[in-house]
């Protein structure tokens, strides 16, 4: 696990200043505290920060082929590299290291752009081929590892693992402009993150998951192109019993590949189904006890550490538990500097803490991330399927006006039991399936964004809605199955923009590598062939995973209600953060943008703090946007990289 960065002159061979490249590289020192190296040649500079995991002795980067004509910087892990080395050697390639990085260099020489089809893992890499005068960059299929890039007006291409690396670029010809993209603002307030390929800044982009970009010097920079997508064929006739057996074998293989390391290895253990399944599988593959880490909260409403302890005792793991105070809200500015873009998932706080705990004991940790998306675990999936059955039973001419009216007049009952909160369901029933799903996952829904945004911002948006992100992906989903459709949408949006972003930044802040066995792409492709009834059955999500793990995990872990990694925002904003959120939301910084209606901001704060309504999610979203403006736009985040976990590295 590492950080990569670079500068490329797309038009010629203008000199790259090593000091500038070094500044960009050092902005990501937390991603790779073990080594920092640069390579500079006419028109090109490559930087790498290394967290040594595999081939510690000889795997330094930038790494070259035999004659020095091909060089790569790489962030991630290629899990099948040991299988590829003999194949490439048989084709005449000479290896001087035992690292997965060198596999990329020779795979490019052997297969060109098609090399990415042979790589199994999480990766973002940039490769320069001097003979072909070609820069090649690629990102893994599911977007576990990030890659940002920006093309400046003079033809200079910047790239890096984090946006702060690009923001650290300084040149007499001009820096990366920090002009905020209003379309990204709309996406952020709808989703809580800026969706791929957009970034918060107009001139910077993210390379989308499963995409590559090939740039030939002297030619126009083309658009990235996809090399992978998942197809939900749902055509596998396998029985539930056989599917359980095959899942266990596939999970074992995926976990075993991710246990290759020359440094201490462990796992996150939340007590949920996904992480427990990973730990149980690891225990069956390990000669000794597995290292596991959990975070508990001093508020029982948010604490599931007892379930993690149950699994830890069953498998006799070396278990570490830290209890975090439920008022652990001191990370707001730290998170803003880590993420570089506005990011509104408050579970970033406990995720940061569990990574901090894990790094004291291990350098690599396996996680259960992706389980909800792949196996159908979210409660919203079951609600969506219920709505789809109702949509199918009622003609649109009746359904849309009837439920549209009910959605408008039904009160938003934050105080009521969840089963009685029907407003969202009524609003969804008046929409198409994709519109309804977007509406259900939006943090600030359409009507609230309409009220929140000023006339000036609405003019800049020119009618754009973040709904377009979902519409564009839905057009490529190639499935009529309602569950498969929303799984696909989450795989392209929430999994990448929220989950993977959260884990990458939180783990890299502590120089910890996190690996994701439930996002192994062959496993994902196989699951996409299974009927949806093996994922959601009745009111039971993750049906197949739970059935497969019954011999290995207790029922109270498998079949308990999902808790999630949440924090008590509503209470914070009426208590210890009462004045802070008021100062931020009603302060000069948000007002100076000219993008928000003061009356709406005032109403959100007043009605929440009086207890009339629960606006904790919109208020957190506004608080984090204010922190982004203060720490990244107005501040010097690029000049002050996130701290490396020196306690763990000493």
XYZ file of C-alpha atoms in Angstrom:
650
model
C 0.000 0.000 0.000
C 1.443 3.296 -1.072
C 0.916 6.752 -2.460
C 1.744 7.710 -6.029
C 2.017 11.061 -7.750
C 3.430 12.594 -10.880
C 3.755 15.305 -13.504
C 3.598 14.629 -17.237
C 4.086 17.031 -20.121
C 1.577 15.771 -22.688
C 3.024 17.987 -25.424
C 6.804 17.666 -25.158
C 9.770 17.371 -22.855
C 9.598 20.418 -20.614
C 11.688 19.967 -17.497
C 10.018 18.771 -14.312
C 11.330 20.477 -11.188
C 12.308 17.807 -8.609
C 11.439 20.133 -5.716
C 7.885 20.528 -7.010
C 7.512 16.797 -7.489
C 8.973 16.190 -4.044
C 6.427 18.531 -2.486
C 3.591 16.630 -4.168
C 5.051 13.335 -2.985
C 5.535 14.518 0.585
C 1.915 15.670 0.761
C 1.087 11.939 0.855
C 3.815 10.837 3.259
C 1.197 9.260 5.533
C 0.353 6.752 2.792
C 3.909 5.451 2.682
C 6.136 6.324 5.614
C 8.812 3.704 4.882
C 10.378 5.271 1.790
C 9.940 8.167 -0.609
C 11.465 8.088 -4.099
C 11.350 10.170 -7.262
C 12.164 9.607 -10.932
C 12.615 12.563 -13.271
C 13.354 12.600 -17.005
C 12.466 15.108 -19.740
C 8.750 15.853 -19.543
C 8.064 13.352 -16.774
C 8.260 13.106 -12.999
C 7.068 10.138 -10.933
C 6.840 10.078 -7.152
C 6.191 7.209 -4.767
C 5.656 6.853 -1.024
C 6.096 3.274 0.172
C 4.409 1.273 2.904
C 6.421 -1.949 2.702
C 4.223 -5.065 2.648
C 5.583 -7.494 0.017
C 9.237 -7.924 -1.047
C 10.389 -5.458 1.557
C 14.058 -5.795 0.538
C 13.841 -5.128 -3.214
C 10.353 -3.833 -4.073
C 11.209 -0.119 -4.157
C 9.453 2.188 -6.616
C 9.488 3.768 -9.139
C 10.285 0.353 -10.624
C 11.730 -0.288 -14.092
C 11.894 -3.063 -16.651
C 15.229 -4.612 -17.738
C 16.389 -1.799 -20.034
C 14.840 1.061 -18.048
C 12.419 2.025 -20.800
C 9.250 1.217 -18.806
C 8.694 2.553 -15.300
C 5.704 2.285 -12.969
C 4.402 3.760 -9.707
C 1.746 1.627 -8.075
C -0.625 1.772 -5.108
C -2.340 -1.427 -3.983
C -1.835 -5.161 -4.157
C -1.911 -7.622 -7.059
C -3.102 -10.764 -5.314
C -2.425 -13.168 -8.186
C 1.114 -11.923 -8.876
C 2.725 -15.228 -7.860
C 0.735 -17.035 -10.561
C 1.622 -14.437 -13.213
C 5.388 -14.449 -12.636
C 6.049 -17.943 -14.137
C 3.837 -17.153 -17.129
C 5.728 -13.940 -17.840
C 9.099 -15.609 -17.274
C 8.142 -18.297 -19.784
C 7.478 -15.495 -22.281
C 11.055 -14.254 -21.789
C 10.674 -11.540 -19.166
C 13.431 -11.289 -16.575
C 12.490 -10.459 -12.988
C 14.947 -8.834 -10.600
C 12.517 -8.617 -7.642
C 9.818 -10.787 -6.097
C 7.298 -7.960 -5.927
C 3.817 -7.668 -7.375
C 4.845 -4.258 -8.740
C 7.264 -5.752 -11.245
C 4.479 -7.949 -12.584
C 2.723 -4.799 -13.813
C 5.760 -3.649 -15.818
C 6.192 -6.974 -17.606
C 2.444 -7.474 -18.027
C 2.329 -4.146 -19.886
C 5.218 -5.212 -22.111
C 3.502 -8.533 -22.837
C -0.157 -7.552 -23.195
C -0.319 -3.754 -23.476
C -3.586 -2.206 -22.291
C -5.049 -5.699 -21.889
C -2.692 -6.278 -18.961
C -5.359 -4.960 -16.579
C -7.591 -7.895 -17.499
C -4.991 -10.237 -16.007
C -4.606 -8.398 -12.695
C -6.604 -9.501 -9.661
C -6.481 -7.046 -6.840
C -6.899 -3.489 -5.669
C -4.752 -1.070 -7.594
C -4.129 2.331 -9.050
C -0.987 2.676 -11.122
C 0.639 4.964 -13.671
C 3.190 3.608 -16.120
C 5.482 5.360 -18.606
C 6.753 3.587 -21.720
C 9.562 5.673 -23.207
C 9.807 3.694 -26.459
C 6.092 4.191 -27.167
C 6.039 7.704 -25.632
C 2.934 6.543 -23.778
C 1.620 7.202 -20.292
C -0.830 4.529 -19.108
C -2.939 4.682 -15.957
C -5.522 2.268 -14.576
C -7.753 1.816 -11.534
C -9.073 -1.432 -10.089
C -12.496 -2.743 -11.022
C -14.341 -1.801 -7.830
C -12.524 1.414 -6.997
C -10.842 0.280 -3.806
C -7.796 2.447 -4.544
C -8.157 6.085 -5.634
C -6.531 7.958 -8.511
C -6.960 11.691 -9.179
C -5.733 13.605 -12.214
C -5.954 17.068 -13.738
C -4.978 18.461 -17.137
C -3.800 22.056 -16.877
C -4.126 24.613 -19.632
C -0.467 24.348 -20.669
C -0.747 20.594 -21.312
C 0.673 19.520 -17.956
C -1.005 16.434 -16.501
C -0.934 16.005 -12.725
C -1.935 12.826 -10.938
C -1.893 11.396 -7.446
C -3.466 9.026 -4.958
C -5.041 11.936 -3.124
C -6.239 15.325 -4.253
C -3.881 17.024 -1.781
C -0.972 15.874 -3.925
C -2.330 17.773 -6.931
C -3.077 20.805 -4.762
C 0.574 20.824 -3.686
C 1.710 21.503 -7.273
C 3.329 24.914 -7.679
C 4.605 26.280 -10.991
C 5.290 29.673 -12.575
C 2.954 28.478 -15.332
C 0.115 28.154 -12.823
C -1.151 25.962 -10.003
C -4.200 23.708 -9.962
C -7.130 26.140 -9.719
C -9.351 25.650 -6.658
C -12.531 26.681 -8.446
C -15.395 24.693 -6.947
C -17.662 22.874 -9.384
C -21.313 23.728 -8.601
C -22.400 20.350 -10.005
C -20.158 18.705 -7.424
C -21.857 20.781 -4.715
C -25.226 19.408 -5.832
C -23.868 15.858 -5.767
C -22.345 16.325 -2.339
C -25.520 17.622 -0.713
C -27.552 14.852 -2.322
C -25.198 11.934 -1.680
C -22.727 13.012 0.987
C -19.796 12.671 -1.429
C -18.837 13.814 -4.923
C -19.505 10.963 -7.341
C -16.947 9.617 -9.804
C -15.523 10.928 -12.100
C -16.183 14.430 -10.807
C -14.242 16.073 -7.971
C -15.128 19.150 -5.967
C -12.771 21.196 -8.175
C -13.704 21.923 -11.787
C -10.355 21.024 -13.307
C -9.626 17.786 -11.431
C -11.160 14.357 -11.989
C -11.151 10.903 -10.500
C -10.336 7.984 -12.758
C -13.474 5.853 -12.442
C -13.281 2.256 -11.218
C -12.644 -0.283 -13.946
C -11.294 2.406 -16.281
C -7.965 3.093 -17.942
C -6.449 6.107 -19.636
C -3.770 5.909 -22.332
C -2.029 9.155 -23.291
C 0.432 9.388 -26.161
C 2.725 12.384 -25.990
C 1.960 14.967 -28.630
C -1.620 13.743 -29.136
C -4.847 15.079 -27.556
C -5.645 13.541 -24.188
C -8.527 11.111 -24.755
C -11.384 10.301 -22.394
C -10.856 7.337 -20.060
C -12.381 4.092 -21.255
C -13.839 1.160 -19.310
C -12.198 -2.259 -19.271
C -14.609 -4.036 -16.870
C -18.183 -4.030 -15.709
C -20.344 -6.477 -13.806
C -23.391 -8.020 -15.506
C -26.238 -9.243 -13.347
C -27.298 -12.195 -15.485
C -29.022 -14.011 -12.574
C -28.999 -17.145 -14.752
C -27.113 -19.625 -12.556
C -29.435 -22.606 -11.852
C -27.457 -23.635 -8.762
C -29.342 -24.793 -5.661
C -29.086 -22.918 -2.366
C -27.158 -25.827 -0.827
C -24.617 -25.948 -3.642
C -24.340 -22.146 -3.693
C -23.493 -22.155 0.015
C -20.763 -24.733 -0.519
C -19.305 -22.849 -3.476
C -19.442 -19.545 -1.614
C -17.425 -21.009 1.265
C -14.737 -22.184 -1.172
C -14.647 -18.881 -3.054
C -14.424 -16.945 0.196
C -11.563 -19.149 1.393
C -9.627 -18.509 -1.806
C -10.246 -14.752 -1.663
C -9.191 -14.517 1.992
C -6.141 -16.725 1.474
C -4.867 -14.524 -1.354
C -5.203 -11.486 0.912
C -3.213 -13.077 3.736
C 0.055 -12.850 1.774
C 2.262 -10.353 3.624
C 5.715 -9.978 5.161
C 4.366 -7.816 7.994
C 1.899 -8.355 10.884
C -1.594 -9.199 9.643
C -5.017 -8.969 11.262
C -8.672 -8.133 10.695
C -11.379 -5.718 11.705
C -14.111 -7.402 13.741
C -17.240 -5.313 14.238
C -19.496 -8.174 15.305
C -21.524 -7.892 12.098
C -22.003 -10.709 9.591
C -19.421 -9.558 7.040
C -16.391 -9.013 9.258
C -17.277 -12.089 11.327
C -17.375 -14.223 8.180
C -13.941 -12.926 7.155
C -12.458 -13.616 10.604
C -13.969 -17.110 10.753
C -12.474 -17.856 7.335
C -9.081 -16.462 8.339
C -9.079 -18.606 11.471
C -9.563 -21.705 9.341
C -6.566 -20.748 7.211
C -4.195 -19.585 9.960
C -1.659 -21.663 11.843
C -1.931 -19.354 14.851
C -4.504 -16.994 16.371
C -5.838 -14.186 14.191
C -5.258 -10.597 15.336
C -8.623 -8.824 15.558
C -9.560 -5.242 16.428
C -12.879 -3.686 17.465
C -14.172 -0.315 18.518
C -16.863 -0.078 21.187
C -18.826 2.943 22.369
C -19.675 4.009 25.880
C -23.291 4.499 24.718
C -25.013 1.053 24.612
C -27.267 2.236 21.773
C -24.235 2.353 19.463
C -22.122 -0.429 20.952
C -21.952 -3.880 19.336
C -18.601 -4.915 20.778
C -20.208 -7.799 22.707
C -20.973 -9.550 19.412
C -17.398 -9.046 18.258
C -16.231 -10.528 21.559
C -18.424 -13.602 20.951
C -16.716 -14.266 17.616
C -13.276 -13.512 19.059
C -13.792 -16.038 21.858
C -15.118 -18.680 19.483
C -11.995 -18.459 17.323
C -9.592 -17.574 20.149
C -8.280 -14.532 18.354
C -5.829 -12.029 19.777
C -8.581 -9.465 20.244
C -8.080 -5.770 20.971
C -10.974 -3.531 21.940
C -10.948 0.218 22.421
C -13.940 1.953 23.963
C -14.551 5.311 22.347
C -16.591 8.004 24.020
C -19.837 8.647 22.221
C -18.870 12.330 22.208
C -15.810 11.624 20.034
C -16.344 14.591 17.738
C -12.903 16.205 17.781
C -11.998 14.838 14.355
C -14.012 17.245 12.198
C -11.015 19.257 10.969
C -8.785 16.170 10.776
C -11.326 14.458 8.528
C -11.655 17.502 6.284
C -7.891 17.530 5.748
C -7.807 13.789 5.140
C -10.554 13.667 2.538
C -9.645 16.849 0.585
C -13.237 16.986 -0.669
C -16.407 17.483 1.356
C -17.399 14.091 2.763
C -20.441 13.592 4.994
C -20.438 10.005 6.277
C -20.148 10.458 10.038
C -19.044 6.830 10.429
C -15.666 8.118 9.239
C -15.069 8.924 12.923
C -15.224 5.355 14.300
C -13.533 4.078 11.123
C -10.618 6.422 11.814
C -10.460 5.151 15.392
C -10.511 1.441 14.510
C -7.708 2.007 11.980
C -5.765 3.867 14.658
C -6.206 0.908 17.017
C -5.314 -1.700 14.387
C -2.098 0.067 13.356
C -0.695 -0.316 16.860
C -0.631 -4.082 16.328
C -0.665 -4.870 12.580
C 0.293 -3.332 9.248
C -2.360 -5.136 7.162
C -6.002 -5.677 8.148
C -8.751 -7.555 6.305
C -12.222 -6.026 6.357
C -15.794 -7.040 5.572
C -16.421 -4.046 3.325
C -18.645 -4.693 0.310
C -20.742 -7.400 1.954
C -23.957 -5.385 2.012
C -23.663 -4.413 -1.653
C -22.680 -7.864 -2.907
C -25.023 -10.006 -0.810
C -28.049 -7.712 -0.519
C -27.727 -6.643 3.098
C -29.125 -3.128 3.272
C -32.578 -2.606 4.739
C -33.277 -0.185 1.889
C -33.078 -3.093 -0.567
C -36.017 -4.820 1.099
C -38.013 -1.580 1.143
C -37.221 -1.013 -2.520
C -38.447 -4.504 -3.423
C -41.680 -3.849 -1.539
C -42.163 -0.582 -3.420
C -41.438 -2.293 -6.730
C -44.188 -4.829 -6.099
C -46.596 -1.957 -5.420
C -45.405 -0.064 -8.502
C -46.054 -3.118 -10.630
C -49.579 -3.513 -9.205
C -50.731 0.084 -9.838
C -50.819 1.882 -13.200
C -48.642 4.995 -13.299
C -51.722 7.146 -14.000
C -53.136 6.202 -10.599
C -49.928 5.676 -8.645
C -48.148 8.946 -9.397
C -50.902 11.449 -8.489
C -52.136 9.412 -5.513
C -48.796 8.853 -3.842
C -47.489 12.241 -4.920
C -50.314 13.836 -2.923
C -49.763 11.548 0.067
C -46.040 12.296 0.013
C -46.707 16.027 0.082
C -49.256 16.038 2.910
C -47.939 13.217 5.109
C -45.912 14.605 8.023
C -42.208 13.844 8.379
C -42.474 11.887 11.633
C -38.904 11.779 12.954
C -40.287 10.949 16.385
C -42.358 7.965 15.228
C -41.290 4.301 15.087
C -39.557 3.497 11.784
C -42.493 1.420 10.543
C -44.758 4.507 10.735
C -42.407 6.813 8.815
C -44.273 6.475 5.533
C -43.488 9.840 3.938
C -40.413 8.565 2.081
C -42.304 5.497 0.840
C -45.184 7.640 -0.453
C -42.746 9.985 -2.179
C -40.923 7.030 -3.713
C -44.123 5.450 -4.995
C -44.788 8.554 -7.096
C -41.445 8.084 -8.867
C -39.817 5.589 -11.210
C -37.665 2.841 -9.679
C -34.365 4.680 -10.247
C -35.775 8.032 -9.145
C -37.235 6.438 -6.015
C -33.972 4.761 -5.080
C -32.012 7.979 -5.549
C -34.615 9.761 -3.413
C -34.333 7.137 -0.664
C -30.535 7.367 -0.364
C -30.274 11.159 -0.646
C -29.104 12.946 2.485
C -30.842 16.164 1.505
C -33.729 15.205 -0.737
C -34.781 17.213 -3.752
C -37.293 19.556 -2.075
C -34.848 20.404 0.724
C -32.014 21.084 -1.729
C -34.392 23.350 -3.654
C -35.019 25.330 -0.469
C -31.398 25.264 0.706
C -29.695 26.411 -2.496
C -29.784 30.089 -3.425
C -31.047 31.451 -6.712
C -27.422 32.052 -7.687
C -26.487 28.393 -7.222
C -29.611 27.244 -9.024
C -28.549 29.389 -11.979
C -25.116 27.775 -11.976
C -26.658 24.311 -11.807
C -28.849 25.133 -14.827
C -31.243 22.329 -13.965
C -28.585 19.726 -13.150
C -29.544 17.171 -10.502
C -27.422 14.453 -8.927
C -30.220 12.160 -10.091
C -28.315 12.190 -13.387
C -25.525 10.127 -11.787
C -27.995 7.322 -11.084
C -29.730 7.647 -14.446
C -26.423 7.309 -16.303
C -25.432 4.177 -14.393
C -28.916 2.663 -14.651
C -28.720 2.969 -18.437
C -25.700 0.634 -18.352
C -27.040 -1.825 -15.765
C -28.482 -4.223 -18.370
C -30.953 -5.806 -15.950
C -34.678 -5.672 -15.272
C -34.349 -7.277 -11.843
C -35.203 -4.697 -9.146
C -32.652 -5.956 -6.615
C -29.883 -6.329 -9.190
C -30.537 -2.785 -10.418
C -30.061 -1.144 -7.020
C -27.073 -3.380 -6.225
C -25.493 -2.184 -9.459
C -26.261 1.447 -8.609
C -24.681 1.066 -5.168
C -21.644 -0.689 -6.613
C -21.086 2.290 -8.930
C -21.891 5.062 -6.461
C -22.138 4.424 -2.713
C -19.538 1.650 -2.511
C -16.956 3.736 -4.369
C -17.748 7.275 -3.289
C -18.577 6.531 0.333
C -17.341 3.154 1.646
C -14.069 2.776 -0.252
C -13.191 6.445 0.137
C -13.829 6.307 3.883
C -11.711 3.218 4.454
C -8.857 4.291 2.181
C -8.400 7.695 3.818
C -8.935 6.490 7.395
C -6.509 3.587 6.996
C -3.867 5.556 5.111
C -3.962 8.273 7.769
C -2.389 5.632 10.013
C -0.249 3.901 7.339
C -2.451 0.812 7.539
C -3.268 -1.375 4.557
C -6.856 -2.652 4.454
C -7.758 -5.556 2.159
C -11.272 -6.436 0.978
C -11.987 -10.163 0.362
C -15.715 -9.572 -0.257
C -14.822 -7.307 -3.198
C -12.746 -9.910 -5.029
C -13.903 -9.401 -8.616
C -14.304 -13.114 -9.504
C -16.507 -13.453 -6.408
C -18.502 -10.378 -7.443
C -18.972 -11.744 -10.966
C -20.144 -15.117 -9.626
C -22.601 -13.519 -7.202
C -24.040 -11.512 -10.114
C -25.072 -14.799 -11.778
C -27.103 -15.932 -8.759
C -30.857 -15.323 -8.544
C -31.838 -12.414 -6.333
C -33.821 -14.808 -4.139
C -30.502 -16.156 -2.852
C -29.591 -12.670 -1.609
C -32.839 -11.263 -0.246
C -35.479 -13.771 0.810
C -38.567 -12.325 2.420
C -37.366 -9.922 5.111
C -33.938 -11.573 5.368
C -31.019 -9.872 3.676
C -27.713 -11.629 2.939
C -29.610 -14.923 2.859
C -26.850 -16.871 1.093
C -23.969 -15.538 3.186
C -25.810 -16.219 6.434
C -26.793 -19.760 5.418
C -23.252 -20.502 4.274
C -21.802 -19.280 7.578
C -24.263 -21.060 9.895
C -21.775 -23.852 10.695
C -19.142 -21.262 11.601
C -20.958 -18.411 13.361
C -23.617 -18.292 16.087
C -27.193 -17.341 15.248
C -27.076 -14.262 17.497
C -24.352 -12.862 15.220
C -25.901 -13.929 11.925
C -29.541 -13.071 12.527
C -29.535 -10.037 14.792
C -30.756 -6.641 13.523
C -28.140 -4.648 11.646
C -26.683 -1.849 13.787
C -24.135 -0.116 11.586
C -21.122 2.028 12.481
C -23.003 5.148 13.569
C -22.521 8.069 15.931
C -25.135 10.085 17.888
C -25.303 13.188 15.704
C -28.780 14.274 16.805
C -27.706 14.401 20.441
C -24.373 16.085 19.642
C -26.086 18.947 17.827
C -28.486 19.563 20.718
C -25.745 19.177 23.317
C -21.941 19.462 23.152
C -21.839 20.630 19.514
C -24.843 22.919 19.819
C -22.910 26.155 19.462
C -20.331 24.793 17.039
C -22.912 23.657 14.498
C -24.818 26.921 14.880
C -21.665 28.961 14.314
C -20.659 26.913 11.260
C -24.043 26.660 9.561
C -25.005 30.279 10.206
C -21.482 31.643 9.925
C -19.730 33.867 7.432
C -17.934 31.105 5.530
C -21.061 29.429 4.128
C -22.712 32.806 3.648
C -19.741 34.081 1.623
C -20.230 31.386 -1.008
C -23.585 32.906 -1.931
C -24.962 29.405 -2.453
C -27.283 28.959 0.516
C -30.543 30.483 1.679
C -30.081 31.978 5.128
C -33.699 31.334 6.119
C -33.401 27.613 5.342
C -30.138 27.336 7.276
C -31.737 29.079 10.241
C -34.782 26.789 10.135
C -32.651 23.615 10.026
C -30.669 24.681 13.086
C -33.601 26.023 15.102
C -36.035 23.157 14.522
C -33.357 20.573 15.219
C -32.050 22.158 18.387
C -35.570 22.758 19.688
C -36.339 19.061 19.229
C -39.129 19.660 16.705
C -37.314 17.774 13.909
C -34.235 15.649 13.384
C -32.035 17.425 10.858
C -28.809 15.828 12.079
C -27.815 14.456 8.648
C -28.246 17.764 6.764
C -26.528 19.652 9.588
C -23.550 17.278 9.579
C -23.353 17.671 5.799
C -23.249 21.459 6.192
C -20.755 21.255 9.061
C -18.375 19.138 6.969
C -18.760 21.457 3.974
C -17.776 24.361 6.208
C -14.779 22.331 7.464
C -13.767 21.623 3.861
C -13.898 25.310 2.950
C -11.886 26.221 6.027
C -9.241 23.506 5.830
C -8.820 22.896 2.100
C -10.022 25.896 0.111
C -8.995 28.623 2.559
C -6.367 26.593 4.394
C -3.161 24.852 3.420
C -4.091 21.173 3.571
C -1.579 20.361 0.874
C 1.183 21.937 2.911
C 0.217 20.086 6.077
C -0.191 16.391 5.319
C -2.168 14.234 7.714
C 0.039 12.971 10.530
C 1.709 9.605 10.190
C 1.065 7.192 13.051
C 4.548 7.586 14.489
C 3.619 5.696 17.645
C 3.061 2.581 15.570
C 6.163 3.093 13.440
C 8.684 3.810 16.150
